[in-house]
Coordinates of C-alpha atoms in Angstrom, one line a residue:
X1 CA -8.3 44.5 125.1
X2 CA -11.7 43.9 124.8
X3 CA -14.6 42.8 127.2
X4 CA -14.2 39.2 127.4
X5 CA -10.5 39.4 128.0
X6 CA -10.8 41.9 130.5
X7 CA -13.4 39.8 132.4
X8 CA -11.3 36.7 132.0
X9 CA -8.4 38.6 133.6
X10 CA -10.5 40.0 136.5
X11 CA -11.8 36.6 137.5
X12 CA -9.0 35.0 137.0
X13 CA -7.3 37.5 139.8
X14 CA -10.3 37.6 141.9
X15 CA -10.0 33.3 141.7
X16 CA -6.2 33.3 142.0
X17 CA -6.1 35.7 144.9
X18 CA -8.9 33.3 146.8
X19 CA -7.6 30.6 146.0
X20 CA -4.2 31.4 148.1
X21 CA -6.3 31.4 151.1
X22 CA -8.8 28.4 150.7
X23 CA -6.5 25.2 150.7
X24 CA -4.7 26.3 153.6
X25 CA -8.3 26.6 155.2
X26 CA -8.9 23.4 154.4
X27 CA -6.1 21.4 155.2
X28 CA -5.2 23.8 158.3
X29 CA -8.4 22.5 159.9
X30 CA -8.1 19.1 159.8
X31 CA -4.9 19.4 161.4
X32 CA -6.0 22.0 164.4
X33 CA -8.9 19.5 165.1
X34 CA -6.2 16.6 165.5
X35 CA -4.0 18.5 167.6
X36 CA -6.9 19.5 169.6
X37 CA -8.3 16.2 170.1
X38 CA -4.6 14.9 171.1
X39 CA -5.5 17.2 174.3
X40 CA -9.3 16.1 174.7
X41 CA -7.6 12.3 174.7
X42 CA -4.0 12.8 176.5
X43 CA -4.7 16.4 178.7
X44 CA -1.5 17.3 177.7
X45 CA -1.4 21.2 177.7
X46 CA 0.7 21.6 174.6
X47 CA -1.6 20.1 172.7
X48 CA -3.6 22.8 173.7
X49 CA -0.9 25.1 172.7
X50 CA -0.6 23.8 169.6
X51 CA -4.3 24.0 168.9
X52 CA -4.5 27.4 170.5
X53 CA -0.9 29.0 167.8
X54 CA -2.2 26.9 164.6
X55 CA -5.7 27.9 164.8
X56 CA -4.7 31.4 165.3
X57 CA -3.0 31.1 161.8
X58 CA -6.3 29.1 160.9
X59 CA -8.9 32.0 161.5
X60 CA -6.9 34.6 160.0
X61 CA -6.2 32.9 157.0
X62 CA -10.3 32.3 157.1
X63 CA -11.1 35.6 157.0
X64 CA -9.2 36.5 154.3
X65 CA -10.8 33.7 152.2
X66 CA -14.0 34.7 153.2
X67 CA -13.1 38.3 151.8
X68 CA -11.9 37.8 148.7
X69 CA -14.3 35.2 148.0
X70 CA -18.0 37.0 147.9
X71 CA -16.6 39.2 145.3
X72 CA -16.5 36.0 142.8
X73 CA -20.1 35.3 142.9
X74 CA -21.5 39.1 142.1
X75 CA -19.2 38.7 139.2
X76 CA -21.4 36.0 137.3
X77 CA -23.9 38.7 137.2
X78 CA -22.2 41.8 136.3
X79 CA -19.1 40.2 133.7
X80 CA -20.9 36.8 133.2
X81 CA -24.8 38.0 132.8
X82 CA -25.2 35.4 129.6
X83 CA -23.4 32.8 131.0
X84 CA -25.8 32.9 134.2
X85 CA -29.0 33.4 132.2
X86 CA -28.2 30.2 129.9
X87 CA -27.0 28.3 133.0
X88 CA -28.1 30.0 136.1
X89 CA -30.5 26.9 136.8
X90 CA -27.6 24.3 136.9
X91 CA -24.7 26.4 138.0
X92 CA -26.6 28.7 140.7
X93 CA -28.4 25.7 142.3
X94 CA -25.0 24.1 143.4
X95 CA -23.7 27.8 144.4
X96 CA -26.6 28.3 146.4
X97 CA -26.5 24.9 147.7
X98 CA -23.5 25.3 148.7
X99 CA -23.8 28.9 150.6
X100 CA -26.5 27.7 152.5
X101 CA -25.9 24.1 153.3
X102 CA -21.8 24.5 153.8
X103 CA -20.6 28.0 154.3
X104 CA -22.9 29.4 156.6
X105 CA -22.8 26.8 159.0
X106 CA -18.9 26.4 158.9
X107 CA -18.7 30.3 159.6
X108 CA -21.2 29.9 162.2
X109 CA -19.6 26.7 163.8
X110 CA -16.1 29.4 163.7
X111 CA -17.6 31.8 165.5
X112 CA -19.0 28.6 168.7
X113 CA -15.1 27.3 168.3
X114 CA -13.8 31.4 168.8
X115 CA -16.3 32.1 171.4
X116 CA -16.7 28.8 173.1
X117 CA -13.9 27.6 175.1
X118 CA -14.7 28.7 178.4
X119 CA -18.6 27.7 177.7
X120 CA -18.6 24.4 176.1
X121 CA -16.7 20.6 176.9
X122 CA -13.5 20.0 176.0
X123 CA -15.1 17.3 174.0
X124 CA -17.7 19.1 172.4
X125 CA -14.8 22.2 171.6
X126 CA -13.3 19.7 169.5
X127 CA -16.1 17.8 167.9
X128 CA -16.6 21.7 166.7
X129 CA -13.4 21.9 164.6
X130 CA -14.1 18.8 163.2
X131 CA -17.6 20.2 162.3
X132 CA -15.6 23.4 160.5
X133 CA -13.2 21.2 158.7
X134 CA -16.2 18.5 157.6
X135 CA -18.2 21.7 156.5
X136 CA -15.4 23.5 154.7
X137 CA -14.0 20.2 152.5
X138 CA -18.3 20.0 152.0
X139 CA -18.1 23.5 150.6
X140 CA -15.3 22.6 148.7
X141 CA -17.6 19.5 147.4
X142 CA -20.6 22.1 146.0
X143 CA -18.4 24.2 144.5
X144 CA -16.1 21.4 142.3
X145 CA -19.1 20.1 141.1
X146 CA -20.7 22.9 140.0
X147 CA -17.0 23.8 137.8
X148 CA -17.2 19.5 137.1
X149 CA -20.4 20.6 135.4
X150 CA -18.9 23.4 133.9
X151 CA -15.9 20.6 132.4
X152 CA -18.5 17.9 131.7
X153 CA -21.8 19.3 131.9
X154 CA -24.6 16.1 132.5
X155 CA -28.0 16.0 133.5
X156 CA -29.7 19.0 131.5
X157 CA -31.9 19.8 128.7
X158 CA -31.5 22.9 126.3
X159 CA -35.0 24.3 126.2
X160 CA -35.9 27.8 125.2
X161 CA -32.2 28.6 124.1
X162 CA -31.1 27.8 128.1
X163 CA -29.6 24.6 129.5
X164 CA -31.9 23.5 132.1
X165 CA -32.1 20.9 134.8
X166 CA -33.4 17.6 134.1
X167 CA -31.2 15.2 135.8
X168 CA -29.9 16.7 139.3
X169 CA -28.6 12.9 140.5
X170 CA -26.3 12.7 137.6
X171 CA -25.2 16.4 138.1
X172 CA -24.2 14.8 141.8
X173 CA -22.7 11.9 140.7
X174 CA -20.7 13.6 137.8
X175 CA -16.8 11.8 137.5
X176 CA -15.5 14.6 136.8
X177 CA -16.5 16.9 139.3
X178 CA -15.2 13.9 142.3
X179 CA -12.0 13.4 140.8
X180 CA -11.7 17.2 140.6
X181 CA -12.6 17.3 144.6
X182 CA -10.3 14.7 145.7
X183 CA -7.4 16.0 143.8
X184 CA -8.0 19.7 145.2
X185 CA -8.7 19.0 148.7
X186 CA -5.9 16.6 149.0
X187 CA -3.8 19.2 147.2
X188 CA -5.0 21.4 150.0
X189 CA -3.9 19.0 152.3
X190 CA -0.7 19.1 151.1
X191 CA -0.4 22.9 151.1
X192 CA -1.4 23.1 155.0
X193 CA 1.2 20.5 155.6
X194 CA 3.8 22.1 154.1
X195 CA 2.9 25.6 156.0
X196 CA 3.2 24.1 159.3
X197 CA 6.4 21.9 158.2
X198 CA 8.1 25.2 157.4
X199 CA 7.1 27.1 160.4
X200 CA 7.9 24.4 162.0
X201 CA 11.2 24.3 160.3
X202 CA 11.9 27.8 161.0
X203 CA 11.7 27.6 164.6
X204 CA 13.1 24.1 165.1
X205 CA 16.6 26.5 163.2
X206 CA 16.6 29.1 165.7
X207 CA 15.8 25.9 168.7
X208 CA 12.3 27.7 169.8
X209 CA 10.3 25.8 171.4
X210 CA 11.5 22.7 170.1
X211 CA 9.0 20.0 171.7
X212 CA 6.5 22.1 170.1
X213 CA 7.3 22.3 167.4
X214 CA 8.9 18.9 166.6
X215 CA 5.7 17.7 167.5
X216 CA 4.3 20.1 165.0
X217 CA 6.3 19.0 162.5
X218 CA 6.0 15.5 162.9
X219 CA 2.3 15.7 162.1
X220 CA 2.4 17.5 159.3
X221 CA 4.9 15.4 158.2
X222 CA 2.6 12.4 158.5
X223 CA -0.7 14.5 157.1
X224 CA 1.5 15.6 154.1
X225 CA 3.2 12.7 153.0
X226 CA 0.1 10.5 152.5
X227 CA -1.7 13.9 150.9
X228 CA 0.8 13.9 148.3
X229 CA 0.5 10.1 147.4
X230 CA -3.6 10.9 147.7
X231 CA -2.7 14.0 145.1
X232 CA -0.1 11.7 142.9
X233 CA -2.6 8.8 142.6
X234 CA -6.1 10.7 142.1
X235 CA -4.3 12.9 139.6
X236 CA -3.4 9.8 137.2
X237 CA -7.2 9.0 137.9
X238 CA -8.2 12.4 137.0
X239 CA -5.6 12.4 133.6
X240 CA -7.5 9.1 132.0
X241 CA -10.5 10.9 132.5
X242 CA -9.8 14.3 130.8
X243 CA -8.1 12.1 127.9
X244 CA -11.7 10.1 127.7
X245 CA -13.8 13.5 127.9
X246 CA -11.8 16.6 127.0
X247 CA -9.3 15.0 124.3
X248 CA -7.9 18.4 123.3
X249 CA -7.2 19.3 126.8
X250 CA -5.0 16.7 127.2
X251 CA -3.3 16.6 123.9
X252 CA -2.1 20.6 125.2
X253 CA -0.8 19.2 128.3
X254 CA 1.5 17.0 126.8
X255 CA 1.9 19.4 123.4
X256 CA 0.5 16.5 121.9
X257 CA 0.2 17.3 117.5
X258 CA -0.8 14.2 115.5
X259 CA -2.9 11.3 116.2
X260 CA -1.0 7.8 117.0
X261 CA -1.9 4.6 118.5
X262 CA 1.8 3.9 120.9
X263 CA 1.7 7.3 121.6
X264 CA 5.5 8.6 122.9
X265 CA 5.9 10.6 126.1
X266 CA 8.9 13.0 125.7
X267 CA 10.7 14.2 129.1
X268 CA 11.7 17.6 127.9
X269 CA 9.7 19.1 125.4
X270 CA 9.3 23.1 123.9
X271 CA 6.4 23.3 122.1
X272 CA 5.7 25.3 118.8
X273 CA 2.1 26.6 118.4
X274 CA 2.6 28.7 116.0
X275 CA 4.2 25.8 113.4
X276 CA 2.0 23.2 115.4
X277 CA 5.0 21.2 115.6
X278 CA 7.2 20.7 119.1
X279 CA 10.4 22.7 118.4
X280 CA 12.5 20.2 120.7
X281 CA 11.7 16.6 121.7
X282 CA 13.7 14.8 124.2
X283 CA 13.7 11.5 126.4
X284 CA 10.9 9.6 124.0
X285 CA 9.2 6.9 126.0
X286 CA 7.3 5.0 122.8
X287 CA 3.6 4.1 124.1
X288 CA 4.0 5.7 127.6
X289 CA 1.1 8.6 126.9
X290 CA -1.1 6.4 125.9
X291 CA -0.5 4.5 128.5
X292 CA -1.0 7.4 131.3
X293 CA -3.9 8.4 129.5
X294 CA -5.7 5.4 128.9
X295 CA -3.5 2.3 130.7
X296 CA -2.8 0.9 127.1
X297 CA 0.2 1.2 125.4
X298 CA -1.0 0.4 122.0
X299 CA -3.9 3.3 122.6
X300 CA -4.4 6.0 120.2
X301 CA -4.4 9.7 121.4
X302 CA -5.9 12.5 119.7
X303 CA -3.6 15.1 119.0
X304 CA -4.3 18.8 118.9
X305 CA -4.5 18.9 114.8
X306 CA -7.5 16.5 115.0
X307 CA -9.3 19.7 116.1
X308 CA -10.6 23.3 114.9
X309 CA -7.7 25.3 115.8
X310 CA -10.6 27.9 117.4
X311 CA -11.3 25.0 119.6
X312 CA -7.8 24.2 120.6
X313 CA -6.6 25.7 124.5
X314 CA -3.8 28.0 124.3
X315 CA -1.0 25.1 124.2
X316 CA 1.9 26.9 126.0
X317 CA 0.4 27.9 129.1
X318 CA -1.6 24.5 129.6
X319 CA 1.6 22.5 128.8
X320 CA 3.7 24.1 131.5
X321 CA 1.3 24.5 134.0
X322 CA 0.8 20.7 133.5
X323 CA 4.5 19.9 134.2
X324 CA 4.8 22.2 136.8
X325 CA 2.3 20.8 138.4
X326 CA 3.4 17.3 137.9
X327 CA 7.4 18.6 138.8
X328 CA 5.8 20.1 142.3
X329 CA 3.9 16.9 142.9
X330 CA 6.6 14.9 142.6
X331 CA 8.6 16.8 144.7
X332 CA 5.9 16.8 147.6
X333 CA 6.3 13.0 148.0
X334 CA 10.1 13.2 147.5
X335 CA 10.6 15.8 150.6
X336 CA 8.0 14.3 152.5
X337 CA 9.5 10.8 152.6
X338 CA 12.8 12.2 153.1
X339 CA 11.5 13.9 156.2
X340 CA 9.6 10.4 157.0
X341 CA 13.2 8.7 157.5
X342 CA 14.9 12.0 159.3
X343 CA 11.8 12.1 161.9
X344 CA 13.6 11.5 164.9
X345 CA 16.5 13.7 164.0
X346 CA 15.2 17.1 162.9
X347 CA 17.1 19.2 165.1
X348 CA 20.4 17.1 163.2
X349 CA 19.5 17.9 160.1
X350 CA 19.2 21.9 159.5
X351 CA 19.6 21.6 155.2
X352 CA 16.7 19.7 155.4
X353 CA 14.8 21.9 157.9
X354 CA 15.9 25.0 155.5
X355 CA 14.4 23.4 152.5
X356 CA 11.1 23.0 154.1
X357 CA 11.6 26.2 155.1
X358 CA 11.7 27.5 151.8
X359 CA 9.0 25.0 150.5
X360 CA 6.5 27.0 151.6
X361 CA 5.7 28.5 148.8
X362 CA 5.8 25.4 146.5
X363 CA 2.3 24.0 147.5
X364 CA 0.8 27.4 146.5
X365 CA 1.9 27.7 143.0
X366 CA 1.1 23.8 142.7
X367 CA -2.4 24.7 143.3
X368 CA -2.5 28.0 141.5
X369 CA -0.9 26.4 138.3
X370 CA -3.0 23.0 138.7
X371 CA -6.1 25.8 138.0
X372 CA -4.3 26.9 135.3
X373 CA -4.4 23.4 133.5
X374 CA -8.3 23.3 134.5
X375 CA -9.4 26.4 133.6
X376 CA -7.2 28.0 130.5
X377 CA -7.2 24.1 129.4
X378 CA -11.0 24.0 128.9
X379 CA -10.8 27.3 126.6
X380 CA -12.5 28.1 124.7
X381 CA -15.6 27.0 126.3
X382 CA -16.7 28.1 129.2
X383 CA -19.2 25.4 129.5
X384 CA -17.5 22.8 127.2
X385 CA -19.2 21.9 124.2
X386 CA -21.7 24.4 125.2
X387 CA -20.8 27.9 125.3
X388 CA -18.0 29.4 124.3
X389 CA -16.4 31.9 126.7
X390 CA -16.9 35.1 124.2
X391 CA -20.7 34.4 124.1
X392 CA -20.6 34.5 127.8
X393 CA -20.1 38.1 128.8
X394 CA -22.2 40.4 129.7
X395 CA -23.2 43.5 126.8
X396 CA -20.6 46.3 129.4
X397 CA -18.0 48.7 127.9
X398 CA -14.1 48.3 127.9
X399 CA -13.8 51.1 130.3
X400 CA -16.5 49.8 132.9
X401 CA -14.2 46.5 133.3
X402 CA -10.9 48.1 133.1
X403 CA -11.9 50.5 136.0
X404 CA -13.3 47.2 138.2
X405 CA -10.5 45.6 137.2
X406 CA -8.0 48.0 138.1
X407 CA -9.9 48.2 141.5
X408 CA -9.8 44.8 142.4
X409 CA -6.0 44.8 141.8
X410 CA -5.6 47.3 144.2
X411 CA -7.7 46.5 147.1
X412 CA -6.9 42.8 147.0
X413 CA -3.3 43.8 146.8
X414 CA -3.5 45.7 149.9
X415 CA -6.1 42.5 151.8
X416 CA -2.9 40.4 150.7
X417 CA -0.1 42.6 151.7
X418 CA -2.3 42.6 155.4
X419 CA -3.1 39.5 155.8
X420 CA 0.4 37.7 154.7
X421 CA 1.7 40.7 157.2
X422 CA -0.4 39.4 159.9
X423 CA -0.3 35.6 159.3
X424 CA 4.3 36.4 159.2
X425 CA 3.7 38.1 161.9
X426 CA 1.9 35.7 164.2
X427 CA 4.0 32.9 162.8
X428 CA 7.4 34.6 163.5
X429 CA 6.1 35.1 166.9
X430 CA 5.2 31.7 167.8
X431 CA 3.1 30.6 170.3
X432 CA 2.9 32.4 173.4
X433 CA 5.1 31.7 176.3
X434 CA 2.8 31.1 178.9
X435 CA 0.8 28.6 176.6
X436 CA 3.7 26.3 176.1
X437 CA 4.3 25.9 179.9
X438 CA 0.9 25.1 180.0
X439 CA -0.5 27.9 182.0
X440 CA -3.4 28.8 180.1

């Protein structure tokens, strides 16, 4: 392997691994500032309960994102040195914006919620974790902008060999970078949903606590079933636009070959990269791609021989990350409306509370694999149209990347294995006794 692969690899790990803890920060808080408003409005202590086990669950999983996250930003300058020096003006300005505008004052705002219960207004405790979920889906706005840049890059100059600045409004008001924040967040929303749904799910089996955790359940029932439409809708959005800007990208989501107007959509497809060809084809919809991608059925879409095969993503992994993706989605809105008509009758219905159970897991690799079709999609640029990913590493040996590497595997594999440990743990448990009865 050599330098740029390793540095792919090890950000790719460093972003995979943070990424399992930031969407269930974000959707987590929206729903620990409901429940905790539920109390500020009704005084009902099992709202404050509620507020009390879920936020819990909330800051640990915080800390862990906060952890794994830091690491991500030295890397630009010791694996990505070239890509920061030809960029570092766009791309840092929106990091930097974003540390000091978003994430300092959500971890500050944690520490009033943590610290302030006994010392501020019910009122003013909860207009606090809305102030940590507004900050943290703000974050998430800085930080989707500065990769929409790095998937449409607008606004800049190239002066002196380096892209520079020259149009910050349009670098805010880049498509791509919105549509990539509204289908992650409400992604996220979906994921934190889902993990109180099956929590939820696992105690409503074994009859814990069952007002609690009905109530729980019915929440992020709610929360998640309009997330997933939010996710389903903005995604189609978000397609048309990657077939208008990044034609390539979405000619390897679909394994896409030859260029045709009435372009067919095939339900079961393997592809064949090496032959560029699709080995099978099945389930041909005539005009239905060019239909998703450009709401015309008589529209022509590029396929992947139209470009330099050096400028083609790796096909295979973009094309089934894509339909995984799409597959989870679909399944999101399909359990959550299920649950929508069994609402009242949870406690009736322990197959369904199994699968929810079991669903856990599902939003996670929906987000991790929706990355996938971002990120290995855009190769090989790592600004596209720009710079390619190979002229973006930093002049380091094999061995000094391997060793980082091979110490980031292990310490983030031991973060993970303590703080899924800590977060089963606390969720196992369930809330504390005396907090249910309302003695707190």
């Amino acid at each position: 392997m050599d330098v740029v692969l390793l540095s792919r690899l090890q950000f790719a790990a460093a972003t995979m691994f943070h990424f399992l803890f930031v969407p269930l920060t974000l959707g987590l808080s929206v729903l620990v500032a409901y429940m905790e408003t539920q109390y500020v409005r009704t005084g009902d202590k099992v709202w404050l309960s509620m507020t009390k086990f879920w936020g819990k669950l909330f800051l640990i999983n915080f800390a862990l994102g906060i952890v794994t996250g830091i690491t991500l930003e030295f890397q630009f300058g010791t694996n990505w040195s070239r890509y920061s020096a030809y960029v570092g003006d766009i791309f840092g300005s929106l990091l930097a914006i974003e540390a000091t505008t978003s994430f300092f004052l959500e971890s500050t705002l944690i520490g009033v919620w943590i610290f302030g219960w006994k010392k501020l207004s019910a009122k003013a405790h909860a207009a606090v974790m809305w102030l940590i979920a507004a900050a943290g889906n703000l974050s998430a706005i800085w930080i989707l902008l500065a990769n929409g840049w790095m998937q449409h890059p607008v606004g800049f100059d190239i002066r002196n060999g380096r892209a520079e600045l020259s149009d910050f409004t349009a670098v805010l008001t880049n498509l791509f970078g919105w549509l990539e924040f509204f289908h992650v967040v409400s992604g996220a929303f979906v994921l934190g949903s889902f993990f109180v749904m099956g929590i939820s799910a696992y105690h409503l089996l074994k009859k814990n606590n069952v007002d609690f955790f009905t109530r729980s359940f019915r929440i992020a029932l709610v929360f998640g079933l309009a997330s997933s439409i939010v996710v389903g809708l903005v995604g189609d959005f978000h397609g048309a636009h990657v077939a208008e800007v990044q034609p390539e990208k979405m000619a390897a989501m679909e394994s896409h070959w030859e260029t045709t107007a009435n372009a067919p959509f095939y339900l079961f497809v393997v592809p064949d990269e090496k032959n560029e060809r699709n080995f099978i084809e099945l389930g041909k919809i005539d005009g239905f791609l060019s239909l998703l991608a450009f709401k015309d059925v008589n529209a022509e879409v590029r396929g992947l021989k139209d470009f330099p095969k050096d400028e083609r993503p790796p096909v295979l992994i973009t094309f089934l990350a894509f339909r995984i993706m799409v597959a989870l989605g679909t399944l999101f809105i399909l359990l959550t409306a299920a649950g929508w008509f069994l609402r009242n009758n949870l406690t009736d219905n322990p197959l369904f509370l199994k699968i929810m159970m079991f669903s856990i897991p599902l939003p996670y690799i929906a987000n991790l694999v929706g990355w996938i079709v971002a990120e290995v999609g855009r190769q090989p640029w790592i600004v596209y149209g720009l710079m390619k990913t190979s002229d973006a590493a930093s002049p380091i040996s094999v061995s000094q990347v391997s060793i980082s590497l091979a110490a980031f595997i292990l310490i983030y594999g031991l973060l993970g294995a303590v703080g899924f440990y800590l977060i089963g743990k606390h969720a196992v448990k369930g809330p504390e006794t005396d907090l249910v009865a309302g003695n707190i």
